[in-house]
Amino acid sequence: MITVSLSLGFSILVSDSLSRGKYYQLKFKLKDEKSLDRYIGLYTRKTLDADMLLFDENDKMIAKIAGSAGKYPNLFTFPGAGIYSVKVIAYSGEGSFLMVLSGKEELKTILQDVK
């Protein structure tokens, strides 16, 4: 298990590896901004079956994203400012993953850089 705390006034891009039964967890603070829209995505290779789960500050799951290859991140509107956590869980296999939480402005640059 890896736990990190960040503030989401900027993009979060995490690249790591997991194997079956392991997970990566990150907590972040979303500040009160004009827009609570963020793009969220999880990219995995065929050797790893993993999902990304997003939780609010009451540990209620508010989104689930299946790991995929080459799929555009999903637009998600957060319910408000606060502390959130995201967990990437490996269900089977092993391999690397790339997790993205980003505003619209930064997304094109991120996707261009990780190709």
mmCIF file of N, CA and C in Angstrom:
data_model
loop_
_atom_site.group_PDB
_atom_site.id
_atom_site.type_symbol
_atom_site.label_atom_id
_atom_site.label_comp_id
_atom_site.label_asym_id
_atom_site.label_seq_id
_atom_site.Cartn_x
_atom_site.Cartn_y
_atom_site.Cartn_z
ATOM 1 N N MET A 1 0.839 -1.180 0.000
ATOM 2 C CA MET A 1 0.000 0.000 0.000
ATOM 3 C C MET A 1 0.879 1.236 0.000
ATOM 4 N N ILE A 2 0.510 2.216 -0.821
ATOM 5 C CA ILE A 2 1.184 3.503 -0.867
ATOM 6 C C ILE A 2 0.111 4.556 -0.657
ATOM 7 N N THR A 3 0.317 5.476 0.293
ATOM 8 C CA THR A 3 -0.633 6.559 0.529
ATOM 9 C C THR A 3 0.093 7.887 0.417
ATOM 10 N N VAL A 4 -0.479 8.823 -0.350
ATOM 11 C CA VAL A 4 0.098 10.136 -0.576
ATOM 12 C C VAL A 4 -0.994 11.175 -0.388
ATOM 13 N N SER A 5 -0.664 12.353 0.120
ATOM 14 C CA SER A 5 -1.636 13.436 0.249
ATOM 15 C C SER A 5 -1.211 14.610 -0.627
ATOM 16 N N LEU A 6 -2.152 15.141 -1.418
ATOM 17 C CA LEU A 6 -1.886 16.250 -2.324
ATOM 18 C C LEU A 6 -3.067 17.206 -2.357
ATOM 19 N N SER A 7 -2.863 18.365 -2.960
ATOM 20 C CA SER A 7 -3.938 19.322 -3.194
ATOM 21 C C SER A 7 -4.205 19.369 -4.688
ATOM 22 N N LEU A 8 -5.477 19.268 -5.098
ATOM 23 C CA LEU A 8 -5.797 19.213 -6.528
ATOM 24 C C LEU A 8 -6.102 20.605 -7.064
ATOM 25 N N GLY A 9 -5.113 21.500 -6.998
ATOM 26 C CA GLY A 9 -5.197 22.769 -7.687
ATOM 27 C C GLY A 9 -4.435 22.617 -8.996
ATOM 28 N N PHE A 10 -3.912 21.425 -9.223
ATOM 29 C CA PHE A 10 -3.125 21.093 -10.395
ATOM 30 C C PHE A 10 -3.404 19.637 -10.740
ATOM 31 N N SER A 11 -2.845 19.184 -11.829
ATOM 32 C CA SER A 11 -3.081 17.805 -12.255
ATOM 33 C C SER A 11 -2.307 16.819 -11.399
ATOM 34 N N ILE A 12 -2.888 15.633 -11.249
ATOM 35 C CA ILE A 12 -2.210 14.536 -10.568
ATOM 36 C C ILE A 12 -2.004 13.436 -11.604
ATOM 37 N N LEU A 13 -0.769 13.013 -11.743
ATOM 38 C CA LEU A 13 -0.398 11.979 -12.695
ATOM 39 C C LEU A 13 0.481 10.990 -11.941
ATOM 40 N N VAL A 14 0.009 9.741 -11.810
ATOM 41 C CA VAL A 14 0.750 8.726 -11.065
ATOM 42 C C VAL A 14 0.997 7.529 -11.972
ATOM 43 N N SER A 15 2.245 7.110 -12.019
ATOM 44 C CA SER A 15 2.608 5.910 -12.748
ATOM 45 C C SER A 15 3.295 4.971 -11.769
ATOM 46 N N ASP A 16 2.808 3.740 -11.683
ATOM 47 C CA ASP A 16 3.350 2.771 -10.741
ATOM 48 C C ASP A 16 2.994 1.372 -11.235
ATOM 49 N N SER A 17 3.376 0.363 -10.478
ATOM 50 C CA SER A 17 3.051 -1.019 -10.815
ATOM 51 C C SER A 17 2.316 -1.675 -9.664
ATOM 52 N N LEU A 18 1.434 -2.619 -9.997
ATOM 53 C CA LEU A 18 0.688 -3.369 -8.999
ATOM 54 C C LEU A 18 0.623 -4.834 -9.406
ATOM 55 N N SER A 19 0.349 -5.672 -8.423
ATOM 56 C CA SER A 19 0.064 -7.076 -8.683
ATOM 57 C C SER A 19 -1.210 -7.445 -7.937
ATOM 58 N N ARG A 20 -1.784 -8.571 -8.299
ATOM 59 C CA ARG A 20 -3.067 -9.022 -7.747
ATOM 60 C C ARG A 20 -3.122 -8.858 -6.228
ATOM 61 N N GLY A 21 -4.227 -8.243 -5.750
ATOM 62 C CA GLY A 21 -4.449 -8.070 -4.323
ATOM 63 C C GLY A 21 -3.809 -6.821 -3.730
ATOM 64 N N LYS A 22 -2.979 -6.123 -4.480
ATOM 65 C CA LYS A 22 -2.308 -4.908 -3.995
ATOM 66 C C LYS A 22 -3.091 -3.685 -4.453
ATOM 67 N N TYR A 23 -2.822 -2.555 -3.797
ATOM 68 C CA TYR A 23 -3.488 -1.321 -4.203
ATOM 69 C C TYR A 23 -2.614 -0.108 -3.965
ATOM 70 N N TYR A 24 -2.948 0.975 -4.655
ATOM 71 C CA TYR A 24 -2.299 2.276 -4.511
ATOM 72 C C TYR A 24 -3.382 3.230 -4.033
ATOM 73 N N GLN A 25 -3.096 4.014 -3.004
ATOM 74 C CA GLN A 25 -4.096 4.940 -2.464
ATOM 75 C C GLN A 25 -3.503 6.333 -2.353
ATOM 76 N N LEU A 26 -4.308 7.328 -2.676
ATOM 77 C CA LEU A 26 -3.878 8.711 -2.647
ATOM 78 C C LEU A 26 -5.013 9.567 -2.090
ATOM 79 N N LYS A 27 -4.703 10.476 -1.175
ATOM 80 C CA LYS A 27 -5.692 11.445 -0.675
ATOM 81 C C LYS A 27 -5.326 12.807 -1.226
ATOM 82 N N PHE A 28 -6.343 13.593 -1.561
ATOM 83 C CA PHE A 28 -6.076 14.929 -2.067
ATOM 84 C C PHE A 28 -7.186 15.877 -1.625
ATOM 85 N N LYS A 29 -6.846 17.149 -1.610
ATOM 86 C CA LYS A 29 -7.804 18.187 -1.240
ATOM 87 C C LYS A 29 -8.186 18.940 -2.502
ATOM 88 N N LEU A 30 -9.474 19.023 -2.754
ATOM 89 C CA LEU A 30 -9.982 19.800 -3.883
ATOM 90 C C LEU A 30 -10.433 21.140 -3.336
ATOM 91 N N LYS A 31 -9.797 22.189 -3.822
ATOM 92 C CA LYS A 31 -10.116 23.535 -3.337
ATOM 93 C C LYS A 31 -11.395 24.036 -3.994
ATOM 94 N N ASP A 32 -12.014 25.014 -3.350
ATOM 95 C CA ASP A 32 -13.235 25.632 -3.869
ATOM 96 C C ASP A 32 -12.843 26.510 -5.055
ATOM 97 N N GLU A 33 -13.127 26.020 -6.245
ATOM 98 C CA GLU A 33 -12.752 26.723 -7.465
ATOM 99 C C GLU A 33 -13.992 27.002 -8.309
ATOM 100 N N LYS A 34 -13.799 27.726 -9.399
ATOM 101 C CA LYS A 34 -14.910 28.030 -10.303
ATOM 102 C C LYS A 34 -15.561 26.761 -10.820
ATOM 103 N N SER A 35 -14.738 25.811 -11.216
ATOM 104 C CA SER A 35 -15.256 24.568 -11.776
ATOM 105 C C SER A 35 -14.776 23.382 -10.957
ATOM 106 N N LEU A 36 -15.683 22.466 -10.678
ATOM 107 C CA LEU A 36 -15.343 21.240 -9.964
ATOM 108 C C LEU A 36 -15.233 20.070 -10.943
ATOM 109 N N ASP A 37 -15.161 20.386 -12.242
ATOM 110 C CA ASP A 37 -15.016 19.365 -13.276
ATOM 111 C C ASP A 37 -13.551 18.952 -13.398
ATOM 112 N N ARG A 38 -13.319 17.651 -13.422
ATOM 113 C CA ARG A 38 -11.979 17.112 -13.628
ATOM 114 C C ARG A 38 -12.094 15.893 -14.538
ATOM 115 N N TYR A 39 -11.045 15.619 -15.270
ATOM 116 C CA TYR A 39 -10.974 14.413 -16.088
ATOM 117 C C TYR A 39 -10.225 13.362 -15.277
ATOM 118 N N ILE A 40 -10.823 12.169 -15.186
ATOM 119 C CA ILE A 40 -10.195 11.087 -14.438
ATOM 120 C C ILE A 40 -10.079 9.857 -15.334
ATOM 121 N N GLY A 41 -8.937 9.192 -15.252
ATOM 122 C CA GLY A 41 -8.727 8.016 -16.081
ATOM 123 C C GLY A 41 -7.697 7.092 -15.473
ATOM 124 N N LEU A 42 -7.801 5.827 -15.829
ATOM 125 C CA LEU A 42 -6.849 4.808 -15.401
ATOM 126 C C LEU A 42 -6.457 4.002 -16.628
ATOM 127 N N TYR A 43 -5.159 3.926 -16.870
ATOM 128 C CA TYR A 43 -4.641 3.209 -18.026
ATOM 129 C C TYR A 43 -3.796 2.041 -17.553
ATOM 130 N N THR A 44 -4.109 0.844 -18.061
ATOM 131 C CA THR A 44 -3.385 -0.367 -17.679
ATOM 132 C C THR A 44 -3.011 -1.136 -18.936
ATOM 133 N N ARG A 45 -2.057 -2.003 -18.777
ATOM 134 C CA ARG A 45 -1.682 -2.907 -19.866
ATOM 135 C C ARG A 45 -2.537 -4.163 -19.747
ATOM 136 N N LYS A 46 -2.498 -4.983 -20.777
ATOM 137 C CA LYS A 46 -3.329 -6.192 -20.794
ATOM 138 C C LYS A 46 -2.986 -7.170 -19.680
ATOM 139 N N THR A 47 -1.823 -7.022 -19.062
ATOM 140 C CA THR A 47 -1.403 -7.957 -18.009
ATOM 141 C C THR A 47 -1.958 -7.603 -16.635
ATOM 142 N N LEU A 48 -2.629 -6.441 -16.508
ATOM 143 C CA LEU A 48 -3.164 -5.988 -15.219
ATOM 144 C C LEU A 48 -4.644 -5.665 -15.346
ATOM 145 N N ASP A 49 -5.460 -6.266 -14.487
ATOM 146 C CA ASP A 49 -6.883 -5.949 -14.391
ATOM 147 C C ASP A 49 -7.064 -5.139 -13.119
ATOM 148 N N ALA A 50 -7.323 -3.838 -13.272
ATOM 149 C CA ALA A 50 -7.432 -2.946 -12.113
ATOM 150 C C ALA A 50 -8.542 -1.931 -12.330
ATOM 151 N N ASP A 51 -9.076 -1.425 -11.236
ATOM 152 C CA ASP A 51 -10.076 -0.358 -11.256
ATOM 153 C C ASP A 51 -9.611 0.791 -10.376
ATOM 154 N N MET A 52 -10.099 1.983 -10.690
ATOM 155 C CA MET A 52 -9.846 3.165 -9.876
ATOM 156 C C MET A 52 -11.151 3.535 -9.186
ATOM 157 N N LEU A 53 -11.116 3.642 -7.867
ATOM 158 C CA LEU A 53 -12.287 3.996 -7.067
ATOM 159 C C LEU A 53 -12.054 5.363 -6.445
ATOM 160 N N LEU A 54 -13.051 6.231 -6.538
ATOM 161 C CA LEU A 54 -12.964 7.585 -5.996
ATOM 162 C C LEU A 54 -13.944 7.715 -4.843
ATOM 163 N N PHE A 55 -13.457 8.217 -3.688
ATOM 164 C CA PHE A 55 -14.270 8.327 -2.480
ATOM 165 C C PHE A 55 -14.325 9.770 -1.994
ATOM 166 N N ASP A 56 -15.473 10.155 -1.399
ATOM 167 C CA ASP A 56 -15.579 11.480 -0.798
ATOM 168 C C ASP A 56 -14.987 11.433 0.618
ATOM 169 N N GLU A 57 -15.090 12.558 1.340
ATOM 170 C CA GLU A 57 -14.472 12.620 2.670
ATOM 171 C C GLU A 57 -15.179 11.749 3.708
ATOM 172 N N ASN A 58 -16.362 11.235 3.384
ATOM 173 C CA ASN A 58 -17.076 10.310 4.272
ATOM 174 C C ASN A 58 -16.843 8.852 3.872
ATOM 175 N N ASP A 59 -15.863 8.617 3.006
ATOM 176 C CA ASP A 59 -15.516 7.294 2.477
ATOM 177 C C ASP A 59 -16.641 6.641 1.680
ATOM 178 N N LYS A 60 -17.502 7.470 1.091
ATOM 179 C CA LYS A 60 -18.552 6.973 0.201
ATOM 180 C C LYS A 60 -17.990 6.971 -1.230
ATOM 181 N N MET A 61 -18.110 5.809 -1.914
ATOM 182 C CA MET A 61 -17.623 5.730 -3.284
ATOM 183 C C MET A 61 -18.492 6.590 -4.200
ATOM 184 N N ILE A 62 -17.850 7.483 -4.958
ATOM 185 C CA ILE A 62 -18.596 8.384 -5.840
ATOM 186 C C ILE A 62 -18.289 8.138 -7.317
ATOM 187 N N ALA A 63 -17.266 7.323 -7.598
ATOM 188 C CA ALA A 63 -16.959 6.984 -9.001
ATOM 189 C C ALA A 63 -16.114 5.721 -9.051
ATOM 190 N N LYS A 64 -16.299 4.968 -10.153
ATOM 191 C CA LYS A 64 -15.497 3.774 -10.409
ATOM 192 C C LYS A 64 -15.106 3.801 -11.881
ATOM 193 N N ILE A 65 -13.807 3.720 -12.128
ATOM 194 C CA ILE A 65 -13.286 3.748 -13.487
ATOM 195 C C ILE A 65 -12.518 2.453 -13.717
ATOM 196 N N ALA A 66 -12.874 1.722 -14.754
ATOM 197 C CA ALA A 66 -12.166 0.487 -15.099
ATOM 198 C C ALA A 66 -10.893 0.837 -15.852
ATOM 199 N N GLY A 67 -9.831 0.108 -15.557
ATOM 200 C CA GLY A 67 -8.575 0.305 -16.273
ATOM 201 C C GLY A 67 -8.743 -0.037 -17.739
ATOM 202 N N SER A 68 -8.131 0.742 -18.598
ATOM 203 C CA SER A 68 -8.263 0.527 -20.036
ATOM 204 C C SER A 68 -6.992 0.982 -20.735
ATOM 205 N N ALA A 69 -6.949 0.772 -22.013
ATOM 206 C CA ALA A 69 -5.827 1.241 -22.823
ATOM 207 C C ALA A 69 -6.360 2.186 -23.889
ATOM 208 N N GLY A 70 -5.784 3.367 -23.973
ATOM 209 C CA GLY A 70 -6.105 4.296 -25.039
ATOM 210 C C GLY A 70 -7.453 4.991 -24.978
ATOM 211 N N LYS A 71 -8.175 4.862 -23.885
ATOM 212 C CA LYS A 71 -9.494 5.488 -23.761
ATOM 213 C C LYS A 71 -9.341 6.894 -23.177
ATOM 214 N N TYR A 72 -10.102 7.850 -23.705
ATOM 215 C CA TYR A 72 -10.040 9.224 -23.207
ATOM 216 C C TYR A 72 -10.569 9.269 -21.776
ATOM 217 N N PRO A 73 -9.953 10.061 -20.885
ATOM 218 C CA PRO A 73 -10.439 10.136 -19.498
ATOM 219 C C PRO A 73 -11.895 10.600 -19.421
ATOM 220 N N ASN A 74 -12.589 10.182 -18.378
ATOM 221 C CA ASN A 74 -13.983 10.564 -18.160
ATOM 222 C C ASN A 74 -14.072 11.916 -17.472
ATOM 223 N N LEU A 75 -15.027 12.745 -17.894
ATOM 224 C CA LEU A 75 -15.286 14.004 -17.213
ATOM 225 C C LEU A 75 -16.117 13.695 -15.980
ATOM 226 N N PHE A 76 -15.656 14.177 -14.840
ATOM 227 C CA PHE A 76 -16.347 13.925 -13.577
ATOM 228 C C PHE A 76 -16.501 15.256 -12.850
ATOM 229 N N THR A 77 -17.698 15.518 -12.304
ATOM 230 C CA THR A 77 -17.938 16.717 -11.528
ATOM 231 C C THR A 77 -17.950 16.349 -10.049
ATOM 232 N N PHE A 78 -16.987 16.868 -9.318
ATOM 233 C CA PHE A 78 -16.922 16.616 -7.880
ATOM 234 C C PHE A 78 -18.071 17.338 -7.190
ATOM 235 N N PRO A 79 -18.600 16.764 -6.100
ATOM 236 C CA PRO A 79 -19.740 17.371 -5.403
ATOM 237 C C PRO A 79 -19.415 18.706 -4.745
ATOM 238 N N GLY A 80 -18.159 18.976 -4.466
ATOM 239 C CA GLY A 80 -17.777 20.233 -3.818
ATOM 240 C C GLY A 80 -16.330 20.174 -3.375
ATOM 241 N N ALA A 81 -15.878 21.258 -2.773
ATOM 242 C CA ALA A 81 -14.529 21.288 -2.235
ATOM 243 C C ALA A 81 -14.455 20.309 -1.068
ATOM 244 N N GLY A 82 -13.273 19.761 -0.815
ATOM 245 C CA GLY A 82 -13.117 18.849 0.306
ATOM 246 C C GLY A 82 -11.969 17.891 0.114
ATOM 247 N N ILE A 83 -11.881 16.935 1.028
ATOM 248 C CA ILE A 83 -10.842 15.908 0.996
ATOM 249 C C ILE A 83 -11.413 14.676 0.301
ATOM 250 N N TYR A 84 -10.706 14.193 -0.695
ATOM 251 C CA TYR A 84 -11.121 13.012 -1.448
ATOM 252 C C TYR A 84 -9.989 11.989 -1.425
ATOM 253 N N SER A 85 -10.331 10.750 -1.705
ATOM 254 C CA SER A 85 -9.294 9.730 -1.848
ATOM 255 C C SER A 85 -9.592 8.903 -3.085
ATOM 256 N N VAL A 86 -8.533 8.400 -3.660
ATOM 257 C CA VAL A 86 -8.625 7.559 -4.843
ATOM 258 C C VAL A 86 -7.798 6.311 -4.566
ATOM 259 N N LYS A 87 -8.329 5.178 -4.991
ATOM 260 C CA LYS A 87 -7.649 3.904 -4.763
ATOM 261 C C LYS A 87 -7.643 3.129 -6.071
ATOM 262 N N VAL A 88 -6.464 2.668 -6.474
ATOM 263 C CA VAL A 88 -6.327 1.795 -7.637
ATOM 264 C C VAL A 88 -6.112 0.395 -7.088
ATOM 265 N N ILE A 89 -7.032 -0.515 -7.427
ATOM 266 C CA ILE A 89 -7.003 -1.877 -6.895
ATOM 267 C C ILE A 89 -6.733 -2.859 -8.028
ATOM 268 N N ALA A 90 -5.737 -3.728 -7.817
ATOM 269 C CA ALA A 90 -5.410 -4.774 -8.799
ATOM 270 C C ALA A 90 -6.210 -6.022 -8.470
ATOM 271 N N TYR A 91 -7.069 -6.441 -9.390
ATOM 272 C CA TYR A 91 -7.900 -7.633 -9.189
ATOM 273 C C TYR A 91 -7.209 -8.905 -9.665
ATOM 274 N N SER A 92 -6.456 -8.784 -10.756
ATOM 275 C CA SER A 92 -5.720 -9.948 -11.248
ATOM 276 C C SER A 92 -4.551 -9.485 -12.105
ATOM 277 N N GLY A 93 -3.597 -10.387 -12.262
ATOM 278 C CA GLY A 93 -2.427 -10.087 -13.072
ATOM 279 C C GLY A 93 -1.467 -9.157 -12.357
ATOM 280 N N GLU A 94 -0.560 -8.584 -13.154
ATOM 281 C CA GLU A 94 0.380 -7.607 -12.628
ATOM 282 C C GLU A 94 0.865 -6.741 -13.778
ATOM 283 N N GLY A 95 1.327 -5.554 -13.438
ATOM 284 C CA GLY A 95 1.829 -4.650 -14.463
ATOM 285 C C GLY A 95 1.721 -3.209 -14.041
ATOM 286 N N SER A 96 2.045 -2.346 -14.962
ATOM 287 C CA SER A 96 2.059 -0.924 -14.670
ATOM 288 C C SER A 96 0.696 -0.290 -14.924
ATOM 289 N N PHE A 97 0.482 0.857 -14.273
ATOM 290 C CA PHE A 97 -0.728 1.646 -14.502
ATOM 291 C C PHE A 97 -0.359 3.115 -14.535
ATOM 292 N N LEU A 98 -1.241 3.899 -15.138
ATOM 293 C CA LEU A 98 -1.121 5.347 -15.165
ATOM 294 C C LEU A 98 -2.472 5.906 -14.741
ATOM 295 N N MET A 99 -2.474 6.699 -13.671
ATOM 296 C CA MET A 99 -3.702 7.305 -13.154
ATOM 297 C C MET A 99 -3.637 8.809 -13.425
ATOM 298 N N VAL A 100 -4.739 9.372 -13.936
ATOM 299 C CA VAL A 100 -4.800 10.789 -14.275
ATOM 300 C C VAL A 100 -6.000 11.433 -13.579
ATOM 301 N N LEU A 101 -5.774 12.572 -12.923
ATOM 302 C CA LEU A 101 -6.827 13.450 -12.403
ATOM 303 C C LEU A 101 -6.427 14.848 -12.857
ATOM 304 N N SER A 102 -7.189 15.459 -13.746
ATOM 305 C CA SER A 102 -6.723 16.682 -14.371
ATOM 306 C C SER A 102 -7.851 17.630 -14.739
ATOM 307 N N GLY A 103 -7.526 18.903 -14.728
ATOM 308 C CA GLY A 103 -8.409 19.908 -15.295
ATOM 309 C C GLY A 103 -8.294 19.879 -16.809
ATOM 310 N N LYS A 104 -9.224 20.506 -17.486
ATOM 311 C CA LYS A 104 -9.270 20.470 -18.949
ATOM 312 C C LYS A 104 -8.030 21.095 -19.585
ATOM 313 N N GLU A 105 -7.562 22.193 -19.012
ATOM 314 C CA GLU A 105 -6.449 22.919 -19.612
ATOM 315 C C GLU A 105 -5.180 22.074 -19.670
ATOM 316 N N GLU A 106 -4.923 21.335 -18.604
ATOM 317 C CA GLU A 106 -3.693 20.559 -18.519
ATOM 318 C C GLU A 106 -3.783 19.214 -19.238
ATOM 319 N N LEU A 107 -4.997 18.736 -19.503
ATOM 320 C CA LEU A 107 -5.180 17.384 -20.013
ATOM 321 C C LEU A 107 -4.486 17.143 -21.348
ATOM 322 N N LYS A 108 -4.610 18.067 -22.280
ATOM 323 C CA LYS A 108 -3.990 17.877 -23.599
ATOM 324 C C LYS A 108 -2.481 17.746 -23.476
ATOM 325 N N THR A 109 -1.872 18.550 -22.633
ATOM 326 C CA THR A 109 -0.427 18.481 -22.433
ATOM 327 C C THR A 109 -0.035 17.142 -21.826
ATOM 328 N N ILE A 110 -0.782 16.699 -20.833
ATOM 329 C CA ILE A 110 -0.493 15.416 -20.164
ATOM 330 C C ILE A 110 -0.572 14.276 -21.171
ATOM 331 N N LEU A 111 -1.662 14.213 -21.922
ATOM 332 C CA LEU A 111 -1.849 13.112 -22.861
ATOM 333 C C LEU A 111 -0.794 13.133 -23.954
ATOM 334 N N GLN A 112 -0.367 14.300 -24.351
ATOM 335 C CA GLN A 112 0.679 14.422 -25.361
ATOM 336 C C GLN A 112 2.012 13.922 -24.802
ATOM 337 N N ASP A 113 2.291 14.237 -23.540
ATOM 338 C CA ASP A 113 3.556 13.854 -22.918
ATOM 339 C C ASP A 113 3.660 12.362 -22.638
ATOM 340 N N VAL A 114 2.538 11.665 -22.402
ATOM 341 C CA VAL A 114 2.604 10.253 -22.013
ATOM 342 C C VAL A 114 2.444 9.292 -23.189
ATOM 343 N N LYS A 115 2.283 9.794 -24.395
ATOM 344 C CA LYS A 115 2.126 8.916 -25.566
ATOM 345 C C LYS A 115 3.357 8.087 -25.793
#
